[in-house]
XYZ file of C-alpha atoms in Angstrom:
456
model
C 0.000 0.000 0.000
C 2.953 2.353 0.636
C 3.403 3.238 -3.032
C -0.317 3.787 -3.774
C -0.829 7.375 -4.919
C -4.353 7.734 -3.489
C -3.375 6.378 -0.057
C -0.366 8.695 0.078
C -2.650 11.691 -0.522
C -5.253 10.579 2.039
C -2.679 9.812 4.719
C -0.735 13.023 4.038
C -3.881 15.121 4.428
C -4.885 13.222 7.589
C -1.440 13.817 9.134
C -1.383 17.540 8.281
C -5.003 18.212 9.311
C -4.531 16.258 12.564
C -1.377 18.147 13.535
C -2.646 21.613 12.564
C -6.050 20.968 14.188
C -4.560 19.649 17.441
C -2.059 22.529 17.589
C -4.837 25.106 17.115
C -6.983 23.366 19.760
C -3.914 23.184 22.077
C -4.569 19.469 22.614
C -1.026 18.342 21.861
C 2.481 19.739 22.142
C 4.233 20.496 18.810
C 7.034 17.980 19.434
C 4.663 15.116 20.291
C 2.346 15.879 17.353
C 5.058 16.239 14.728
C 6.948 13.173 15.922
C 4.255 10.576 16.602
C 1.494 11.387 14.092
C 3.696 11.194 10.925
C 5.341 7.992 12.254
C 1.946 6.415 12.878
C 0.737 7.432 9.401
C 3.837 5.963 7.737
C 3.490 2.689 9.663
C -0.180 2.393 8.626
C 0.908 2.799 4.985
C 3.245 -0.156 5.394
C 6.604 1.497 5.959
C 8.852 -0.087 8.604
C 11.073 1.256 11.383
C 14.118 1.236 9.094
C 12.206 3.472 6.653
C 11.265 5.819 9.504
C 14.933 6.121 10.501
C 15.797 7.019 6.879
C 13.000 9.633 6.771
C 14.176 11.062 10.091
C 17.790 11.316 8.904
C 16.730 13.154 5.738
C 14.299 15.416 7.596
C 16.881 16.184 10.284
C 19.362 17.214 7.589
C 16.814 19.834 6.446
C 16.467 21.439 9.879
C 19.796 20.755 11.607
C 21.300 24.127 10.688
C 18.261 25.876 12.159
C 18.519 23.765 15.351
C 22.184 24.670 15.863
C 21.553 28.323 15.030
C 18.610 28.463 17.422
C 20.565 27.010 20.355
C 23.466 29.420 19.984
C 21.280 32.416 19.057
C 19.176 32.058 22.217
C 22.282 31.740 24.401
C 23.953 34.687 22.617
C 20.965 37.014 22.991
C 20.524 35.775 26.572
C 24.087 36.831 27.423
C 23.539 40.193 25.716
C 20.346 40.662 27.756
C 22.313 39.807 30.929
C 24.814 42.525 30.009
C 22.011 45.106 29.691
C 22.661 45.651 25.969
C 19.014 45.910 24.902
C 17.806 48.151 27.748
C 19.048 51.449 26.240
C 17.883 50.304 22.755
C 14.331 49.617 23.941
C 14.374 52.780 26.061
C 15.221 54.810 22.946
C 12.563 52.976 20.912
C 10.005 53.733 23.612
C 10.939 57.414 23.590
C 10.852 57.526 19.760
C 7.403 55.940 19.575
C 6.138 58.091 22.483
C 4.313 54.948 23.582
C 2.212 55.096 20.405
C 1.039 51.629 19.411
C 0.470 52.648 15.777
C 4.030 53.985 15.377
C 5.369 50.756 16.923
C 3.452 48.731 14.296
C 4.820 50.855 11.434
C 8.354 50.565 12.841
C 7.969 46.764 13.092
C 6.952 46.497 9.414
C 9.851 48.743 8.337
C 12.380 46.735 10.353
C 11.023 43.468 8.927
C 11.367 44.808 5.374
C 14.966 45.982 5.883
C 16.079 42.869 7.803
C 14.746 40.532 5.069
C 17.042 42.103 2.461
C 19.355 39.091 2.744
C 16.465 36.752 1.830
C 16.719 34.692 5.047
C 13.630 34.680 7.273
C 15.550 33.241 10.215
C 17.968 36.202 10.225
C 15.031 38.656 10.059
C 13.475 37.140 13.173
C 16.816 36.957 14.986
C 17.469 40.637 14.293
C 13.990 41.988 15.051
C 12.218 39.905 17.694
C 14.755 40.161 20.566
C 14.878 43.952 20.064
C 11.105 44.530 19.676
C 9.570 41.989 22.083
C 10.374 43.978 25.271
C 8.775 47.056 23.682
C 5.631 45.083 22.824
C 5.488 43.724 26.387
C 5.936 47.196 27.883
C 2.998 48.514 25.826
C 0.739 45.460 26.439
C 0.855 44.672 22.698
C 0.348 41.145 21.363
C 3.452 39.134 20.494
C 1.372 37.538 17.727
C 0.905 40.971 16.139
C 4.699 41.391 16.238
C 5.219 38.095 14.389
C 2.412 38.832 11.883
C 3.837 42.235 10.891
C 7.360 40.843 10.573
C 6.216 37.840 8.522
C 4.135 39.960 6.106
C 6.909 42.509 5.481
C 9.531 39.759 5.195
C 7.336 37.790 2.759
C 6.934 40.776 0.407
C 10.703 41.408 0.471
C 11.296 37.677 -0.151
C 10.353 38.177 -3.831
C 13.969 39.266 -4.419
C 15.988 36.998 -6.784
C 18.205 35.657 -3.997
C 15.154 34.557 -2.016
C 14.227 30.866 -2.080
C 10.910 31.066 -4.017
C 12.296 32.952 -7.041
C 15.268 30.598 -7.271
C 12.872 27.623 -7.315
C 10.685 29.250 -9.982
C 13.702 29.998 -12.187
C 14.718 26.340 -11.883
C 11.248 25.063 -12.898
C 10.924 27.520 -15.825
C 14.537 26.875 -16.864
C 14.952 30.660 -16.958
C 18.325 32.011 -18.050
C 18.178 34.846 -15.507
C 16.282 34.920 -12.232
C 16.760 38.719 -12.233
C 14.651 39.028 -15.402
C 11.830 37.132 -13.691
C 12.097 39.466 -10.715
C 11.864 42.660 -12.823
C 8.252 41.816 -13.666
C 7.426 41.510 -9.960
C 9.065 44.769 -8.810
C 5.848 46.880 -9.227
C 3.897 44.283 -7.218
C 6.629 44.242 -4.579
C 6.439 48.050 -4.213
C 2.616 47.892 -3.964
C 3.056 45.103 -1.401
C 5.277 47.305 0.765
C 2.677 50.100 0.682
C -0.095 47.624 1.594
C 1.955 46.274 4.520
C 2.329 49.824 5.904
C -1.408 50.519 5.479
C -2.226 47.227 7.212
C 0.282 48.044 9.990
C -1.575 51.322 10.648
C -4.964 49.557 10.657
C -3.764 46.761 12.937
C -2.154 49.406 15.167
C -5.516 51.162 15.654
C -7.156 47.770 16.229
C -4.527 46.814 18.815
C -4.869 50.187 20.552
C -8.611 49.623 20.945
C -7.981 46.119 22.341
C -5.492 47.474 24.888
C -7.822 50.314 25.941
C -10.641 47.801 26.403
C -8.342 45.584 28.490
C -7.341 48.549 30.661
C -10.994 49.584 31.114
C -11.841 46.022 32.224
C -8.916 45.982 34.637
C -7.191 43.158 32.712
C -4.157 45.229 31.651
C -2.011 47.888 33.296
C -2.448 51.473 32.127
C 0.180 52.278 29.489
C -1.848 54.465 27.132
C -2.015 58.248 27.268
C 0.489 58.442 30.092
C 3.810 60.206 30.512
C 6.251 58.334 28.262
C 9.074 58.999 30.723
C 6.983 57.308 33.409
C 6.536 54.318 31.083
C 10.306 54.201 30.494
C 10.980 54.303 34.252
C 8.425 51.492 34.738
C 10.144 49.462 32.002
C 13.610 50.029 33.515
C 12.399 49.008 36.990
C 10.748 45.891 35.566
C 13.939 44.984 33.708
C 16.131 45.499 36.794
C 14.020 42.933 38.654
C 13.629 40.402 35.818
C 16.986 40.846 34.061
C 19.578 42.303 36.435
C 22.873 43.241 34.776
C 25.500 40.553 35.394
C 29.214 39.953 34.951
C 31.733 42.595 33.918
C 28.967 44.831 32.493
C 27.802 45.429 36.080
C 31.219 46.793 37.050
C 32.335 48.459 33.786
C 29.899 50.513 31.698
C 32.287 50.422 28.736
C 31.613 46.672 28.275
C 28.266 47.581 26.688
C 30.137 49.114 23.726
C 32.214 45.970 23.263
C 28.998 43.895 23.363
C 27.401 46.262 20.835
C 30.353 45.858 18.466
C 30.261 42.068 18.912
C 26.511 41.950 18.145
C 26.951 44.153 15.052
C 29.872 41.985 13.919
C 27.806 38.774 14.256
C 24.959 40.369 12.256
C 27.294 41.684 9.523
C 28.929 38.256 9.150
C 25.457 36.701 8.659
C 24.044 39.372 6.340
C 27.132 39.458 4.124
C 27.215 35.640 3.885
C 30.784 35.525 5.192
C 29.641 32.642 7.404
C 26.315 30.865 8.046
C 24.219 32.085 11.039
C 24.877 28.959 13.148
C 28.654 29.472 12.857
C 28.398 33.224 13.537
C 26.343 32.699 16.698
C 28.540 29.866 17.970
C 31.662 32.075 17.717
C 29.612 34.970 19.126
C 28.642 32.953 22.217
C 32.270 31.922 22.844
C 33.487 35.551 22.584
C 30.551 36.918 24.621
C 31.346 34.543 27.500
C 35.016 35.587 27.558
C 34.171 39.311 27.302
C 31.462 39.340 29.991
C 32.534 36.772 32.602
C 35.861 36.295 34.383
C 35.589 32.737 35.689
C 34.662 29.424 34.100
C 31.952 28.950 36.751
C 30.292 32.252 35.817
C 30.439 31.358 32.125
C 28.866 27.939 32.658
C 26.174 29.413 34.952
C 25.048 31.720 32.136
C 25.011 28.874 29.607
C 22.948 26.778 32.033
C 20.563 29.704 32.630
C 19.716 30.064 28.936
C 20.054 26.429 27.828
C 16.474 25.398 28.834
C 14.908 27.986 26.468
C 17.298 27.052 23.671
C 16.849 23.300 24.026
C 13.062 23.431 24.407
C 12.615 25.001 20.968
C 15.435 22.932 19.456
C 13.469 19.802 20.437
C 10.407 21.155 18.599
C 12.452 21.864 15.457
C 13.891 18.323 15.550
C 10.262 17.119 15.722
C 9.568 19.261 12.635
C 12.447 17.365 10.967
C 10.576 14.085 11.526
C 7.390 15.673 10.169
C 9.135 17.005 7.035
C 11.123 13.809 6.527
C 8.071 11.525 6.522
C 5.831 13.740 4.375
C 8.574 14.620 1.885
C 10.275 11.297 1.383
C 7.203 9.038 1.356
C 5.948 11.180 -1.555
C 2.876 12.378 0.400
C 3.480 16.062 -0.340
C 3.945 15.508 -4.074
C 0.880 13.273 -4.142
C -1.265 15.920 -2.408
C -0.084 18.568 -4.882
C -0.896 16.516 -8.000
C -4.296 15.384 -6.692
C -5.330 18.949 -5.864
C -4.945 19.827 -9.549
C -7.051 16.851 -10.687
C -10.151 17.948 -8.750
C -10.327 21.315 -10.545
C -13.172 21.185 -13.181
C -12.247 21.450 -16.900
C -14.167 24.736 -17.629
C -11.944 26.645 -15.232
C -8.776 25.474 -17.038
C -7.844 28.924 -18.427
C -7.920 30.302 -14.877
C -6.145 27.434 -13.163
C -3.044 29.546 -12.416
C -5.220 32.210 -10.748
C -7.228 29.633 -8.775
C -4.064 27.983 -7.488
C -2.626 31.447 -6.720
C -5.749 32.388 -4.741
C -5.361 29.145 -2.784
C -1.612 29.686 -2.329
C -1.691 30.423 1.410
C -3.873 27.460 2.468
C -1.771 25.264 0.149
C 1.236 26.345 2.232
C -0.392 24.532 5.174
C -0.775 21.377 3.041
C 2.449 21.349 1.023
C 5.995 22.482 1.718
C 7.553 25.287 -0.344
C 9.534 22.696 -2.302
C 6.395 20.649 -3.043
C 4.498 23.802 -4.119
C 7.128 24.923 -6.627
C 8.725 21.653 -7.742
C 5.599 19.427 -7.789
C 2.632 21.792 -8.251
C 4.059 24.572 -10.471
C 5.093 22.242 -13.364
C 1.584 20.717 -13.486
C -0.192 24.110 -13.336
C 2.236 25.573 -15.904
C 1.545 22.712 -18.304
C -2.240 22.830 -17.813
C -2.442 26.628 -18.193
C -0.231 26.547 -21.300
C -2.884 24.405 -23.042
C -5.215 27.405 -22.714
C -2.641 29.911 -23.996
C -1.424 31.240 -20.632
C 2.308 32.071 -20.618
C 4.485 30.184 -18.160
C 5.784 33.477 -16.695
C 2.238 34.657 -15.932
C 1.493 31.297 -14.275
C 4.666 31.557 -12.190
C 3.863 35.135 -11.086
C 0.345 34.138 -10.034
C 1.620 31.226 -7.972
C 4.482 33.202 -6.412
C 2.300 36.164 -5.386
C -0.430 33.881 -4.061
C 1.930 31.692 -2.059
C 4.909 33.784 -0.964
C 2.858 35.883 1.488
C 2.010 32.655 3.352
C 5.650 31.558 3.645
C 5.767 32.221 7.388
C 2.307 31.016 8.408
C 3.020 27.344 7.755
C 4.406 24.758 10.202
C 6.577 23.603 7.263
C 8.729 26.752 7.636
C 11.585 26.151 10.118
C 12.116 29.945 10.351
C 8.573 30.341 11.737
C 9.371 27.927 14.560
C 12.398 30.094 15.274
C 10.204 33.234 15.380
C 7.721 31.556 17.728
C 10.527 30.423 20.011
C 12.091 33.892 20.163
C 8.682 35.478 20.871
C 7.685 32.742 23.377
C 4.579 32.110 21.290
C 2.407 29.106 20.374
C 2.076 27.744 16.797
C -1.641 26.948 17.041
C -2.495 30.364 18.487
C -0.387 32.081 15.829
C -2.070 30.233 12.928
C -5.483 31.157 14.354
C -4.399 34.801 14.827
C -2.573 35.342 11.530
C -3.950 32.938 8.911
C -6.879 34.971 7.541
C -4.941 38.258 7.612
C -2.147 36.628 5.616
C -4.505 34.912 3.159
C -6.544 38.088 2.664
C -3.374 40.080 2.022
C -2.199 37.531 -0.575
C -5.576 37.600 -2.378
C -5.615 41.427 -2.530
C -2.034 41.515 -3.868
C -2.850 38.895 -6.532
C -5.975 40.805 -7.627
C -3.874 43.974 -7.955
C -1.333 42.014 -10.039
C -4.175 40.970 -12.347
C -5.449 44.551 -12.644
C -2.012 45.983 -13.522
C -1.389 43.196 -16.045
C 1.426 41.334 -14.269
C -0.789 38.226 -14.214
C -2.824 37.482 -17.353
C -6.470 36.426 -17.010
């Protein structure tokens, strides 16, 4: 039964729906769900334990870099927090925003856009979330709003040629230049940036109303319409209790400048591709320990203090490796993609690229990015071509429809990283963000059709 196309599709859908549903309902932990449910599905299909080990090895290879990066990134940012590095940064951000929720939302979207310039979602989250999360907490803002704004702005920027989706599309279309493909998307990308800012303003007003309602009901502390300097003093007091300055930074104020230079150096090494993020953070942790702590005991105490957070999320990402390994290498994802095309009625053939584009975000919950572009795009391209639709127009429709949903899917290791950094829950995030993300993708695709980027 393991090779049967229909059974692969049915089991793949059952596994994905079960995991996503149980995560949203908070009935199962991510690690348990992504480890046991795919294994059970594979065993039912007739695969054996040896096959599962092979799937795990291949899936682990896909996420191992993210696991290593996550462990060292959490420890690195933990040490920087211990040194008091982020306190003046957040203090300045608070003063700049004047405690205005709407300005914070706009700033979040701008930072997400700039940070995604290197095309790596993981780096965007590593740069932005540790800096912005304390500000969101101080203003009673939702951490899920923080992730949503970062993921939307990062997704729009991810249309650049060095981003993963465009590289995959160029491969499928056998394009001579990925840059030429990108030129056609630049107007849509610019419109996307404008839409993200408009949405950031709207969501800012919406969040402000939610906070005011919470304050009126006595559920939240008053942070609106108060003296910003009072808010800053409250934040500093809260930080002194929760995150007292430790090590040499407590004795020597100049250490903060060395830590700042080290943090900038780690970021520059990542953004310029001198070294991969996991290597940069590993070296960063080693240097940070030497710079900030005199004795071996102090250094190991700080590693032990931050290790639980790092390992907890690393375990979840390893579980995601099992999930990806089983669904990818049994052929379930490819099978789901091809069967989805078959159920589309013949009369809608000329619009198949638009239909698939409109369904791009929910498809991201059912298929990985690789399955979407390498399994689904060739079939849609071929079908649409029979009705006179150019392959470039088909590719644009599918990219615009899907790329916005890149960071709303449990198939994206970078999203697990974002959730870990923000101390957030996958199920809650999908429930919070999914329809905003899908709606945004649909609007952007409709605009692309109106301006002629996508033929219809």
